[in-house]
Short mmCIF file of C-alpha atoms in Angstrom, two decimals:
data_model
loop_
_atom_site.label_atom_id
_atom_site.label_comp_id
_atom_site.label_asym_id
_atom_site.label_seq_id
_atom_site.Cartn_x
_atom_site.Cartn_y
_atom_site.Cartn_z
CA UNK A 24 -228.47 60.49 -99.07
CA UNK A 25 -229.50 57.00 -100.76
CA UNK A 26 -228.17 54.98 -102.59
CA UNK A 27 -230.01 52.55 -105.11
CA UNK A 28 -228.75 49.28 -105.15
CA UNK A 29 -228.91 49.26 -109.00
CA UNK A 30 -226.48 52.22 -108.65
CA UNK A 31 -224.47 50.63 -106.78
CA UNK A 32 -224.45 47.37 -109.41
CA UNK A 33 -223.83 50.00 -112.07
CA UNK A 34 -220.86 51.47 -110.36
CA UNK A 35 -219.47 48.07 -109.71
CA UNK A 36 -219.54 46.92 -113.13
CA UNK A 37 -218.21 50.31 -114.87
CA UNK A 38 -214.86 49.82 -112.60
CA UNK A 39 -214.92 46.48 -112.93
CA UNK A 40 -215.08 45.84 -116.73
CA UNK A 41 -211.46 47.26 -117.63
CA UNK A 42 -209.57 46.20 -114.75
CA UNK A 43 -211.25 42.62 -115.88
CA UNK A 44 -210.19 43.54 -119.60
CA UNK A 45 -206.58 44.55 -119.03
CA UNK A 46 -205.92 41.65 -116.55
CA UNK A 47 -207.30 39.64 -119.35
CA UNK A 48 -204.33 41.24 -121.69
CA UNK A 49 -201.77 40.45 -119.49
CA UNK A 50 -202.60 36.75 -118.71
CA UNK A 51 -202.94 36.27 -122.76
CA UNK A 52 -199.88 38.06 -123.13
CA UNK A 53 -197.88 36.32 -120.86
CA UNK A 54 -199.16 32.87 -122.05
CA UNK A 55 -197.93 33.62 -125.25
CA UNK A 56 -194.47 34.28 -123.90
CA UNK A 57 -194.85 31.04 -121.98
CA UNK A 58 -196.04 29.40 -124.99
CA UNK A 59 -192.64 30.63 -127.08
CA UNK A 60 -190.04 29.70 -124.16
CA UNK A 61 -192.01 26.17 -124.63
CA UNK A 62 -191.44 25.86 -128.35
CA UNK A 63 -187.98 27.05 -128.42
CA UNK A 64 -187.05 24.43 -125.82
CA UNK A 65 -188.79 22.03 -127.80
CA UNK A 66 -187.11 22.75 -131.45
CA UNK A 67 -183.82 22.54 -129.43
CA UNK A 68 -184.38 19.10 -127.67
CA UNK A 69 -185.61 18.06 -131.62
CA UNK A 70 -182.60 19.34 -132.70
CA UNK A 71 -180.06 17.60 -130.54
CA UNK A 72 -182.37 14.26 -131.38
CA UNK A 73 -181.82 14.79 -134.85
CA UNK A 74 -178.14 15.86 -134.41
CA UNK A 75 -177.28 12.57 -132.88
CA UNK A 76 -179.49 10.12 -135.49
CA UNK A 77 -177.39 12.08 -138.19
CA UNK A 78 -174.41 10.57 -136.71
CA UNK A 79 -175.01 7.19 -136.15
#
């Protein structure tokens, strides 16, 4: 019982290639989430800016 190492490369890469691909999904999704906290935060700092030049 042997086992080629090309085999053993093929195995490797067959499990490896969608763990690789969904852990790629989650960072991009939760980037994006990241990304929209960020911007909200920002339009509300802007906001409170503009808020106060509007009443001086």
């Amino acid at each position: 019982m042997s086992l080629n190492i090309g085999d053993i490369i093929f195995q490797l890469f067959t499990f490896l290639v969608p763990i690789i691909f969904i852990i790629l999904i989650v960072l991009f999704v939760r980037s994006t989430k990241q990304r929209n906290v960020q911007l909200k935060r920002m339009e509300e700092k802007l906001d409170k800016v503009s808020e106060q030049n509007r009443k001086r």
